[in-house]
C-alpha cells in the first residue's frame, strides 16, 4: 500500500473575476522510503499540490490518503495530529525569529504536548543530527540560510514524522549549501526511513537525490516515473522542456542540422565523440554538452552540429546509433 | 505664581495625569487586545474568516476612531456619570479616555499582529498547531517588539487626550493649564505644564523604545 495516495485531486481557486484551475485530476502514489521529486515551471501548481498533501489547502475534489487514512474524513483535531506525522520545510525556512535554535526545535514538540525533560533530551539528539550543537543558543537572524534550513529540518524531525514535505527547500540557497542540505535529507531518508517529497523547479535537485519524479505542467501531471526512466527518455513535451531547457536556449541561433545524443547510464565513460571523429574522419561542432551523475550512473546529453554533407551526416548518425546511443533531431526551438 | 505654590500644584498635576494615562491605557488594552485578535482571526485572510463579525467590528472601530475626542467626551457624559458617579475629575475622565483609546489601541495591535510573517504561521499550522496555540505561541511573541512600540505610541496618545480633557472638567496637567494659564492668564503656569507634558511624553517614549530594543531578537548583537 502506498504511503501517500492522491486520487483525482483537483483544486480550483475562485476569485471575483477569474477562477484558476491550479490542479487538475492529479493521481499519484508515493511509497514508504521514496524520495519523490515533483518538478514543474513556476505557477504549475507545485506549492498548491504539496499543501494539499497535508490539507493546508483543502482540495476542491478528489482525495488524499495518507497511511490508509482519507484526510477528508478526519476531524480538525485528528488532522492536527496527523500533521505531526507529516512535517514540512519551506523555501524561506519560516523559523520563529524571537526564539533561539533550541526554542524553534522545541516549538514542534510543545505543539505535540511533549514534556519539558523529553523535549530537552530530544533537542540534543536533533542538534547532533543536523550538526548545529555549537549554534544552539543563536537566534535565526544570527544564522546563515543553510544553518536556518538545518534548524527547520531538526524541527521537522522533532516529532518523528513518517513524511517530510519540502517546498523549494533549497531554492534560497547557494549551490554548495544546496548540496549539503540535500545530502542531509538523503541521510535522513536512508537512516531514519522517512519518506521525502521534494517540490522544486530545479532539475539538479531531482537528479541528485530523488528516486522518483513527477512532472507537473499547468496543473496536471505530465509524466511520472523513476528518475532514470523520465530523464533518459522523456516523453511529454513538458518533461523535454524541463530536461533540455538549457540546451534549447543555446541552439536557436545556428539553424543548421543538429542532433542530440542522449547517454543513458552505462555509456558515458567511453569517449564516443573522439572515436567518432577518428573513425569516421568527420568533424562535428559540440554545441552543448552536459553529463550528470544520477544514482551512481552517468546520464547526459550532447548537442552536435553536423557537417554540410548529407552523406557524412547519415554516417555520423548511423555510427552513434550503432554504438547504442539514442540520437534525436534537434529542431530550432529546442524540442 | 510663587514657587512654593507651583511645586505642589504641579506634583499633583503630574500624579493625576499619570494616573489617568496609566489606568486608561491598561483598560484600553484590556478591551483593545481581544478586539484586535478577533479582527485578525476573522479577516478575509485570517485563520477563521468570518465576514459578518469582521465587518461589524471593523465598522465599530472606525466609527469610534472618527469621533473627535472632545466630542466623544461630551457624548458619553451620561455613561461617565453612571460608571464614575460624576462627570468631572481624573477618575471620571478615565471613562471617555478608555472609550476613545480602545479602538485606537485595537487598530495599533491589529497592525502589529498582521506584520507577523504568514510563512511562520503556515509552518505552525503544518505542525498541527491549534488556533489558540498559534495566537499565544506564534503571533503574539513574534509581534512582541512591534506591540511594545505600539503601546508606547498609544500611551503617548492617551497622555495627549488626558491633557485635552482638562478643557471640559478632566484633571491633571491639562486642567491646570486651562484653569491657570488660559482662564487666569498665568503664562508661567501654562509654560511649566507644557514643559512637564513634553518631559512625560519623552520619558514614555524612551522607556518604550528601550524595552522594545532590548527584547528584539532579530537584531544581531
Ligand atoms: N490562494 C490562491 N488564490 C488564487 N490563486 C492561487 C492561490 N494559490 C495559488 N494560486 C494560483 O494557482 C496556480 C499555481 O500556484 P502555485 O503556487 O501552486 O504554483 P507553483 O508551481 O508553486 O509556482 P512557483 O514555482 O512560482 O512557486 C497559480 O496560477 C497561482 O496563481
Ligand atoms: Mg511554489
Coordinates of C-alpha atoms and ligand atoms in Angstrom, one line a residue:
Chain A
X1 CA 0.0 0.0 0.0
X2 CA 1.4 3.4 -0.9
X3 CA 2.1 5.8 2.0
X4 CA 0.7 8.8 0.1
X5 CA -2.0 8.4 -2.4
X6 CA -3.6 11.2 -4.4
X7 CA -6.7 10.3 -6.3
X8 CA -8.3 12.5 -8.9
X9 CA -7.2 15.6 -7.0
X10 CA -8.4 18.9 -8.2
X11 CA -8.0 22.4 -6.8
X12 CA -9.8 25.4 -8.2
X13 CA -9.3 28.9 -6.8
X14 CA -12.4 31.0 -7.3
X15 CA -11.7 34.7 -7.4
X16 CA -14.1 37.6 -8.0
X17 CA -13.1 37.9 -11.6
X18 CA -11.5 34.7 -12.6
X19 CA -11.1 31.1 -11.5
X20 CA -7.8 29.3 -11.6
X21 CA -7.6 25.6 -12.0
X22 CA -4.4 25.1 -10.1
X23 CA -4.6 21.3 -10.0
X24 CA -6.4 19.1 -12.5
X25 CA -7.0 15.4 -11.9
X26 CA -3.8 14.5 -10.1
X27 CA -3.2 10.8 -9.5
X28 CA 0.0 9.9 -7.7
X29 CA 1.3 7.1 -5.4
X30 CA 4.3 7.6 -3.2
X31 CA 5.7 4.7 -1.4
X32 CA 7.3 4.4 2.0
X33 CA 11.0 5.3 1.7
X34 CA 10.8 7.1 -1.6
X35 CA 12.4 10.4 -2.2
X36 CA 9.8 11.8 -4.6
X37 CA 10.5 14.8 -6.7
X38 CA 7.7 17.0 -8.0
X39 CA 9.1 19.4 -10.6
X40 CA 7.5 22.0 -12.8
X41 CA 7.7 25.5 -14.0
X42 CA 6.7 28.5 -11.9
X43 CA 2.9 28.6 -11.5
X44 CA 2.5 25.0 -12.5
X45 CA 0.8 24.2 -9.2
X46 CA 3.6 22.7 -7.2
X47 CA 3.0 24.6 -3.9
X48 CA -0.7 24.0 -4.2
X49 CA -0.1 20.3 -4.6
X50 CA 2.2 19.9 -1.7
X51 CA -0.1 22.0 0.5
X52 CA -2.9 19.6 -0.4
X53 CA -0.9 16.7 0.8
X54 CA -1.2 17.9 4.5
X55 CA -4.5 19.7 3.9
X56 CA -3.2 23.1 4.5
X57 CA -5.1 23.6 1.3
X58 CA -8.4 21.7 1.0
X59 CA -8.7 20.1 -2.4
X60 CA -11.8 21.0 -4.4
X61 CA -12.4 17.4 -5.2
X62 CA -10.6 14.1 -5.1
X63 CA -8.9 12.5 -2.1
X64 CA -5.6 12.5 -0.3
X65 CA -4.9 9.2 1.5
X66 CA -2.0 9.0 3.9
X67 CA -1.1 5.7 5.5
X68 CA -4.6 4.4 4.7
X69 CA -6.4 7.4 6.1
X70 CA -8.5 9.6 3.9
X71 CA -7.8 13.1 5.1
X72 CA -11.2 14.5 4.2
X73 CA -12.8 12.1 6.8
X74 CA -10.7 13.4 9.7
X75 CA -11.9 15.9 12.3
X76 CA -9.9 19.1 12.8
X77 CA -8.2 17.5 15.8
X78 CA -7.3 14.3 14.0
X79 CA -6.0 16.4 11.2
X80 CA -3.7 18.3 13.6
X81 CA -2.5 15.0 15.0
X82 CA -1.8 13.7 11.5
X83 CA 0.2 16.8 10.7
X84 CA 2.7 15.8 13.4
X85 CA 3.5 12.8 11.2
X86 CA 3.8 14.9 8.1
X87 CA 6.4 17.6 8.6
X88 CA 7.1 20.4 6.2
X89 CA 10.1 22.6 5.4
X90 CA 10.0 25.7 3.4
X91 CA 11.9 27.9 1.0
X92 CA 12.2 30.7 3.4
X93 CA 12.8 28.5 6.5
X94 CA 9.9 30.1 8.4
X95 CA 11.6 30.0 11.8
X96 CA 10.3 31.9 14.8
X97 CA 12.5 35.0 14.8
X98 CA 12.1 35.6 18.6
X99 CA 13.2 32.1 19.6
X100 CA 16.7 30.7 19.5
X101 CA 17.6 27.4 17.8
X102 CA 16.6 25.3 20.8
X103 CA 13.4 27.2 21.1
X104 CA 12.5 26.7 17.5
X105 CA 13.0 23.0 17.7
X106 CA 11.2 22.8 21.0
X107 CA 8.2 24.5 19.4
X108 CA 7.2 21.5 17.3
X109 CA 7.3 19.3 20.4
X110 CA 5.4 21.8 22.6
X111 CA 2.6 21.7 20.0
X112 CA 2.7 17.9 20.2
X113 CA 2.3 18.2 24.0
X114 CA 5.6 16.7 25.0
X115 CA 7.1 17.1 28.4
X116 CA 10.0 19.6 29.1
X117 CA 12.6 17.0 30.0
X118 CA 11.8 14.9 27.0
X119 CA 11.9 18.0 24.7
X120 CA 15.4 18.9 26.1
X121 CA 16.7 15.5 25.5
X122 CA 15.3 15.2 22.0
X123 CA 16.7 18.6 21.1
X124 CA 20.2 17.4 21.9
X125 CA 19.8 14.4 19.6
X126 CA 18.4 16.6 16.8
X127 CA 21.2 19.2 17.1
X128 CA 23.6 16.3 16.7
X129 CA 21.9 15.0 13.6
X130 CA 21.8 18.4 11.8
X131 CA 25.2 19.5 13.1
X132 CA 24.2 22.6 14.9
X133 CA 25.1 21.8 18.5
X134 CA 27.5 24.8 18.7
X135 CA 24.8 27.2 17.5
X136 CA 22.0 26.1 19.8
X137 CA 21.7 29.4 21.6
X138 CA 21.8 31.6 18.5
X139 CA 18.7 33.3 17.0
X140 CA 17.7 32.9 13.4
X141 CA 19.0 36.4 12.5
X142 CA 22.4 35.2 13.5
X143 CA 22.5 32.2 11.2
X144 CA 23.2 31.7 7.5
X145 CA 20.5 30.4 5.2
X146 CA 21.9 26.9 5.3
X147 CA 22.0 26.8 9.1
X148 CA 18.5 28.1 9.3
X149 CA 17.3 25.3 7.0
X150 CA 19.1 22.9 9.2
X151 CA 17.1 24.2 12.2
X152 CA 13.9 23.8 10.1
X153 CA 14.9 20.2 9.4
X154 CA 15.6 19.5 13.0
X155 CA 12.2 21.0 13.9
X156 CA 10.6 18.8 11.2
X157 CA 12.3 15.7 12.6
X158 CA 11.3 16.5 16.2
X159 CA 8.0 14.7 16.2
X160 CA 9.4 11.5 14.4
X161 CA 7.4 12.1 11.3
X162 CA 6.8 9.5 8.6
X163 CA 6.9 12.0 5.8
X164 CA 8.7 15.3 5.2
X165 CA 7.4 17.6 2.6
X166 CA 9.9 20.1 1.1
X167 CA 8.6 23.1 -0.8
X168 CA 11.5 24.6 -2.7
X169 CA 13.7 23.9 0.4
X170 CA 16.9 24.7 -1.4
X171 CA 15.8 27.5 -3.7
X172 CA 17.1 30.3 -1.5
X173 CA 20.5 28.7 -1.0
X174 CA 23.7 28.8 -3.0
X175 CA 24.9 25.6 -4.8
X176 CA 27.3 24.4 -2.1
X177 CA 24.8 24.9 0.7
X178 CA 22.1 23.2 -1.5
X179 CA 24.3 20.2 -1.8
X180 CA 24.9 19.9 1.9
X181 CA 21.2 20.3 2.6
X182 CA 20.3 17.6 0.0
X183 CA 22.9 15.3 1.5
X184 CA 21.4 15.8 4.9
X185 CA 17.9 14.9 3.5
X186 CA 19.3 11.9 1.8
X187 CA 20.9 10.8 5.0
X188 CA 17.7 11.2 6.9
X189 CA 15.8 9.2 4.3
X190 CA 18.4 6.4 4.5
X191 CA 19.0 6.2 8.2
X192 CA 15.5 7.0 9.5
X193 CA 13.5 5.7 6.6
X194 CA 11.5 8.9 6.3
X195 CA 9.7 9.4 3.0
X196 CA 10.5 12.7 1.5
X197 CA 8.6 14.7 -1.1
X198 CA 10.6 17.4 -2.8
X199 CA 9.0 20.2 -4.7
X200 CA 11.4 22.1 -6.9
X201 CA 11.8 23.9 -10.2
X202 CA 15.5 22.8 -10.3
X203 CA 16.3 19.7 -12.4
X204 CA 19.6 19.3 -10.5
X205 CA 17.8 18.8 -7.2
X206 CA 15.8 15.9 -8.6
X207 CA 18.9 14.4 -10.2
X208 CA 21.0 14.5 -7.2
X209 CA 18.6 12.9 -4.6
X210 CA 15.3 11.7 -6.0
X211 CA 14.3 8.2 -6.7
X212 CA 11.1 9.1 -8.4
X213 CA 9.9 12.1 -10.2
X214 CA 6.5 13.6 -11.3
X215 CA 6.4 16.4 -13.8
X216 CA 3.7 18.8 -13.3
X217 CA 2.7 21.2 -16.0
X218 CA -0.1 23.7 -15.9
X219 CA -1.9 21.9 -13.0
X220 CA -1.7 18.4 -14.5
X221 CA 0.8 15.6 -14.2
X222 CA 2.6 15.3 -17.5
X223 CA 4.8 12.4 -16.6
X224 CA 5.6 10.1 -13.7
X225 CA 8.3 7.5 -13.2
X226 CA 11.7 6.7 -11.8
X227 CA 14.2 9.4 -12.3
X228 CA 16.2 7.2 -14.7
X229 CA 13.2 6.5 -16.9
X230 CA 12.0 10.1 -17.1
X231 CA 15.4 11.6 -17.5
X232 CA 16.7 9.3 -20.2
X233 CA 13.5 9.0 -22.2
X234 CA 11.3 12.0 -21.5
X235 CA 8.1 11.5 -23.5
X236 CA 6.0 14.5 -22.7
X237 CA 6.7 18.0 -24.1
X238 CA 6.8 19.4 -20.5
X239 CA 9.4 16.9 -19.5
X240 CA 11.6 17.5 -22.5
X241 CA 11.3 21.2 -22.0
X242 CA 12.5 20.9 -18.4
X243 CA 15.2 18.4 -19.1
X244 CA 16.5 20.1 -22.3
X245 CA 15.8 23.6 -21.2
X246 CA 19.4 24.8 -21.2
X247 CA 20.2 23.1 -24.5
X248 CA 17.2 24.7 -26.2
X249 CA 18.4 28.1 -25.2
X250 CA 21.8 27.6 -26.8
X251 CA 20.8 26.2 -30.2
X252 CA 18.3 28.6 -31.8
X253 CA 20.9 30.8 -33.5
X254 CA 22.6 28.2 -35.6
X255 CA 19.8 26.8 -37.8
X256 CA 21.9 24.1 -39.3
X257 CA 21.2 20.4 -38.9
X258 CA 21.8 19.4 -35.3
X259 CA 21.4 16.2 -33.3
X260 CA 21.1 15.4 -29.7
X261 CA 22.8 12.4 -28.3
X262 CA 21.4 11.0 -25.1
X263 CA 23.6 9.0 -22.8
X264 CA 21.6 6.5 -20.9
X265 CA 23.5 5.4 -17.9
X266 CA 26.3 2.9 -18.8
X267 CA 27.8 4.5 -21.8
X268 CA 29.1 7.8 -20.6
X269 CA 32.6 6.8 -19.7
X270 CA 33.5 5.8 -23.3
X271 CA 34.9 8.6 -25.4
X272 CA 32.3 8.5 -28.2
X273 CA 32.9 11.8 -29.8
X274 CA 36.7 11.2 -30.0
X275 CA 36.2 7.8 -31.6
X276 CA 33.5 9.2 -34.0
X277 CA 35.9 11.8 -35.3
X278 CA 38.8 9.4 -35.6
X279 CA 36.9 6.5 -37.1
X280 CA 34.6 8.4 -39.5
X281 CA 37.0 11.1 -40.4
X282 CA 34.4 13.8 -39.9
X283 CA 34.3 17.0 -37.9
X284 CA 31.4 17.9 -35.7
X285 CA 30.8 21.0 -33.6
X286 CA 29.8 20.4 -30.0
X287 CA 27.1 23.0 -29.3
X288 CA 26.3 21.8 -25.9
X289 CA 27.3 19.1 -23.5
X290 CA 26.1 18.2 -20.1
X291 CA 26.6 15.0 -18.3
X292 CA 25.5 14.3 -14.8
X293 CA 25.5 11.5 -12.2
X294 CA 22.2 10.1 -11.3
X295 CA 22.1 7.4 -8.7
X296 CA 25.6 6.3 -9.5
X297 CA 25.1 6.0 -13.2
X298 CA 26.1 8.7 -15.6
X299 CA 23.4 10.4 -17.7
X300 CA 23.9 13.1 -20.2
X301 CA 23.2 14.7 -23.4
X302 CA 25.2 16.5 -26.0
X303 CA 24.1 18.5 -29.0
X304 CA 26.2 18.3 -32.1
X305 CA 26.2 20.5 -35.2
X306 CA 26.8 18.3 -38.2
X307 CA 28.8 19.0 -41.3
X308 CA 27.1 20.2 -44.6
X309 CA 27.5 16.9 -46.4
X310 CA 24.4 14.7 -46.1
X311 CA 26.4 11.5 -46.6
X312 CA 28.6 12.5 -43.7
X313 CA 25.6 13.4 -41.6
X314 CA 24.0 10.0 -42.1
X315 CA 27.3 8.3 -41.4
X316 CA 27.6 10.1 -38.0
X317 CA 24.0 9.2 -37.0
X318 CA 24.5 5.6 -38.1
X319 CA 27.7 5.3 -36.2
X320 CA 26.3 6.7 -33.0
X321 CA 23.1 4.6 -33.2
X322 CA 25.2 1.6 -33.7
X323 CA 27.1 2.3 -30.5
X324 CA 23.7 2.1 -28.7
X325 CA 23.2 5.8 -28.2
X326 CA 19.9 7.4 -28.7
X327 CA 20.1 10.1 -31.3
X328 CA 17.4 12.7 -31.9
X329 CA 17.0 15.5 -34.4
X330 CA 17.0 18.9 -32.7
X331 CA 14.6 21.4 -34.2
X332 CA 15.5 25.1 -33.9
X333 CA 13.2 25.7 -30.9
X334 CA 14.9 23.0 -28.8
X335 CA 12.3 20.2 -28.7
Chain B
X1 CA 3.0 82.1 40.7
X2 CA 5.2 81.6 43.7
X3 CA 7.4 78.6 43.5
X4 CA 6.1 77.3 46.9
X5 CA 2.6 77.1 45.4
X6 CA 3.7 76.0 42.0
X7 CA 5.6 72.9 43.1
X8 CA 2.8 71.1 44.9
X9 CA 0.3 72.1 42.2
X10 CA 2.5 70.6 39.5
X11 CA 3.3 67.5 41.5
X12 CA -0.4 67.0 41.9
X13 CA -0.9 67.5 38.2
X14 CA 1.7 65.0 37.3
X15 CA 0.3 62.5 39.7
X16 CA -3.2 62.9 38.2
X17 CA -2.0 62.9 34.6
X18 CA 0.0 59.7 35.2
X19 CA -2.9 58.1 37.0
X20 CA -5.3 58.8 34.1
X21 CA -2.8 57.8 31.5
X22 CA -1.7 54.5 33.1
X23 CA -5.2 53.4 34.1
X24 CA -6.8 54.3 30.8
X25 CA -4.0 52.6 28.8
X26 CA -4.5 49.5 30.9
X27 CA -8.2 49.4 30.3
X28 CA -7.9 50.3 26.7
X29 CA -5.6 47.3 26.2
X30 CA -7.9 45.1 28.1
X31 CA -10.7 46.0 25.6
X32 CA -8.5 46.5 22.6
X33 CA -6.5 43.3 22.7
X34 CA -9.4 40.8 22.3
X35 CA -10.9 43.1 19.7
X36 CA -7.7 43.1 17.7
X37 CA -7.4 39.3 17.9
X38 CA -10.9 38.9 16.7
X39 CA -10.2 41.3 13.8
X40 CA -7.1 39.4 12.8
X41 CA -8.8 36.0 13.1
X42 CA -12.0 36.8 11.2
X43 CA -10.3 38.9 8.5
X44 CA -10.8 37.5 5.0
X45 CA -7.3 36.1 5.1
X46 CA -7.4 35.3 8.8
X47 CA -7.3 31.9 10.4
X48 CA -11.1 31.8 10.9
X49 CA -12.5 34.1 8.3
X50 CA -16.0 35.4 9.2
X51 CA -17.3 38.2 7.0
X52 CA -20.1 39.4 9.3
X53 CA -18.2 39.5 12.6
X54 CA -15.2 41.2 10.8
X55 CA -17.3 43.8 9.1
X56 CA -19.2 44.7 12.3
X57 CA -16.1 45.0 14.4
X58 CA -14.3 46.9 11.7
X59 CA -17.1 49.4 11.4
X60 CA -17.4 49.9 15.1
X61 CA -13.7 50.6 15.4
X62 CA -13.8 53.0 12.6
X63 CA -16.8 54.9 13.9
X64 CA -15.3 55.4 17.3
X65 CA -12.0 56.4 15.9
X66 CA -13.6 59.1 13.7
X67 CA -15.3 60.9 16.6
X68 CA -13.0 63.7 17.9
X69 CA -12.1 63.1 21.5
X70 CA -13.6 66.2 23.0
X71 CA -17.0 65.5 21.3
X72 CA -16.8 61.9 22.4
X73 CA -16.2 63.0 25.9
X74 CA -19.4 65.1 25.9
X75 CA -21.4 62.3 24.2
X76 CA -20.5 59.8 26.9
X77 CA -21.2 62.1 29.9
X78 CA -24.3 60.0 30.9
X79 CA -22.3 56.8 30.8
X80 CA -19.5 58.5 32.7
X81 CA -21.9 59.6 35.4
X82 CA -23.3 56.0 35.6
X83 CA -19.8 54.5 36.0
X84 CA -17.9 57.1 38.0
X85 CA -20.7 58.8 39.8
X86 CA -19.7 62.2 38.4
X87 CA -18.7 63.7 35.1
X88 CA -15.6 65.7 36.1
X89 CA -12.2 65.0 37.7
X90 CA -9.5 62.5 36.9
X91 CA -11.3 59.3 37.7
X92 CA -14.4 60.3 35.7
X93 CA -12.2 61.2 32.7
X94 CA -10.9 57.6 32.5
X95 CA -14.3 56.5 31.1
X96 CA -14.2 58.6 27.9
X97 CA -10.4 58.1 27.7
X98 CA -10.9 54.3 27.6
X99 CA -13.7 54.5 25.1
X100 CA -11.7 56.7 22.8
X101 CA -8.4 54.8 23.2
X102 CA -9.7 51.2 23.0
X103 CA -10.5 51.3 19.2
X104 CA -7.2 53.2 18.6
X105 CA -5.3 50.6 20.6
X106 CA -7.2 47.8 18.7
X107 CA -6.0 49.1 15.4
X108 CA -2.5 49.5 16.7
X109 CA -2.4 45.9 17.9
X110 CA -4.1 44.6 14.8
X111 CA -1.4 46.2 12.6
X112 CA 1.3 44.7 14.8
X113 CA -0.2 41.2 14.6
X114 CA -0.6 41.4 10.8
X115 CA 3.1 42.1 10.5
X116 CA 3.9 38.6 11.6
X117 CA 5.3 36.6 8.6
X118 CA 2.5 34.4 7.2
X119 CA 5.1 31.8 6.4
X120 CA 5.8 31.3 10.1
X121 CA 2.1 30.9 10.8
X122 CA 1.8 28.4 8.0
X123 CA 4.7 26.5 9.4
X124 CA 2.9 26.3 12.8
X125 CA -0.2 25.0 11.0
X126 CA 1.8 22.4 9.2
X127 CA 3.0 21.1 12.6
X128 CA -0.6 20.7 13.7
X129 CA -0.8 23.8 16.0
X130 CA -4.3 24.8 17.1
X131 CA -5.5 28.4 16.7
X132 CA -5.1 29.3 20.4
X133 CA -1.5 27.9 20.2
X134 CA -0.8 29.9 17.0
X135 CA -2.0 33.1 18.7
X136 CA -0.2 32.5 22.0
X137 CA 3.0 30.9 20.8
X138 CA 3.5 32.4 17.4
X139 CA 1.6 35.5 16.6
X140 CA 1.9 37.4 19.9
X141 CA 5.5 36.5 20.7
X142 CA 6.6 37.2 17.1
X143 CA 4.8 40.6 17.2
X144 CA 6.2 41.5 20.6
X145 CA 8.6 44.2 19.5
X146 CA 6.0 45.9 17.4
X147 CA 3.4 45.6 20.2
X148 CA 5.7 47.3 22.6
X149 CA 6.3 50.1 20.1
X150 CA 2.6 50.4 19.6
X151 CA 1.9 50.5 23.3
X152 CA 4.4 53.4 23.6
X153 CA 2.7 55.4 20.9
X154 CA -0.7 54.6 22.3
X155 CA 0.1 55.7 25.8
X156 CA 1.6 58.9 24.4
X157 CA -1.7 59.5 22.5
X158 CA -3.7 58.8 25.7
X159 CA -1.5 61.2 27.6
X160 CA -2.3 63.8 25.0
X161 CA -6.1 63.1 25.3
X162 CA -5.9 63.3 29.0
X163 CA -4.4 66.8 28.8
X164 CA -7.1 67.7 26.3
X165 CA -9.8 66.5 28.7
X166 CA -8.7 69.4 31.0
X167 CA -10.8 71.7 28.8
X168 CA -14.1 70.2 30.0
X169 CA -13.5 69.1 33.5
X170 CA -10.8 66.5 33.3
X171 CA -8.0 66.6 35.9
X172 CA -4.2 66.7 35.9
X173 CA -1.8 68.9 34.0
X174 CA -4.3 69.7 31.2
X175 CA -6.8 71.1 33.7
X176 CA -4.1 73.2 35.4
X177 CA -3.0 74.6 32.1
X178 CA -6.6 75.6 31.2
X179 CA -7.7 77.0 34.6
X180 CA -4.5 78.9 35.4
X181 CA -2.9 79.5 32.1
X182 CA -5.9 80.1 30.0
X183 CA -8.6 81.3 32.3
X184 CA -6.4 83.4 34.7
X185 CA -3.7 84.4 32.2
X186 CA -0.9 82.9 34.3
X187 CA 1.5 82.3 31.4
X188 CA 4.2 80.9 33.7
X189 CA 1.9 78.1 34.9
X190 CA 0.9 77.4 31.3
X191 CA 4.6 77.1 30.2
X192 CA 5.5 74.8 33.1
X193 CA 2.6 72.4 32.3
X194 CA 3.7 72.3 28.7
X195 CA 7.3 71.6 29.6
X196 CA 6.1 68.9 32.0
X197 CA 3.9 67.3 29.4
X198 CA 6.7 67.2 26.9
X199 CA 9.0 65.6 29.5
X200 CA 6.4 63.0 30.4
X201 CA 6.0 62.2 26.7
X202 CA 9.7 61.8 26.3
X203 CA 10.0 59.5 29.3
X204 CA 7.3 57.3 27.9
X205 CA 9.0 57.2 24.5
X206 CA 12.4 56.5 25.9
X207 CA 11.2 53.6 28.2
X208 CA 9.1 52.1 25.4
X209 CA 11.9 52.2 22.8
X210 CA 14.4 50.8 25.3
X211 CA 12.2 47.8 26.2
X212 CA 11.4 47.1 22.6
X213 CA 15.0 47.2 21.5
X214 CA 16.1 45.1 24.5
X215 CA 13.6 42.3 23.7
X216 CA 14.0 42.1 20.0
X217 CA 15.9 39.0 19.0
X218 CA 16.0 39.9 15.3
X219 CA 18.8 42.4 15.9
X220 CA 22.3 40.9 15.7
X221 CA 24.5 41.7 18.7
Ligands
LIG1 N1 -4.7 31.2 -2.8 C1 -4.8 31.3 -4.1 N2 -5.8 32.0 -4.7 C2 -5.9 32.1 -6.1 N3 -5.0 31.5 -6.9 C3 -4.0 30.8 -6.4 C4 -3.8 30.7 -5.0 N4 -2.7 30.0 -4.7 C5 -2.2 29.7 -5.9 N5 -3.0 30.2 -6.9 C6 -2.7 30.0 -8.4 O1 -2.6 28.6 -8.6 C7 -1.6 28.4 -9.6 C8 -0.5 27.5 -9.1 O2 0.2 28.2 -8.0 P1 1.4 27.5 -7.1 O3 1.8 28.5 -6.1 O4 0.9 26.2 -6.7 O5 2.5 27.4 -8.2 P2 4.0 26.9 -8.1 O6 4.2 25.8 -9.0 O7 4.3 26.6 -6.6 O8 4.8 28.1 -8.6 P3 6.2 28.7 -8.0 O9 7.3 27.8 -8.6 O10 6.2 30.1 -8.6 O11 6.2 28.7 -6.6 C9 -1.0 29.8 -10.0 O12 -1.7 30.2 -11.2 C10 -1.5 30.7 -8.8 O13 -1.7 32.0 -9.3
LIG2 MG1 5.6 27.5 -5.1

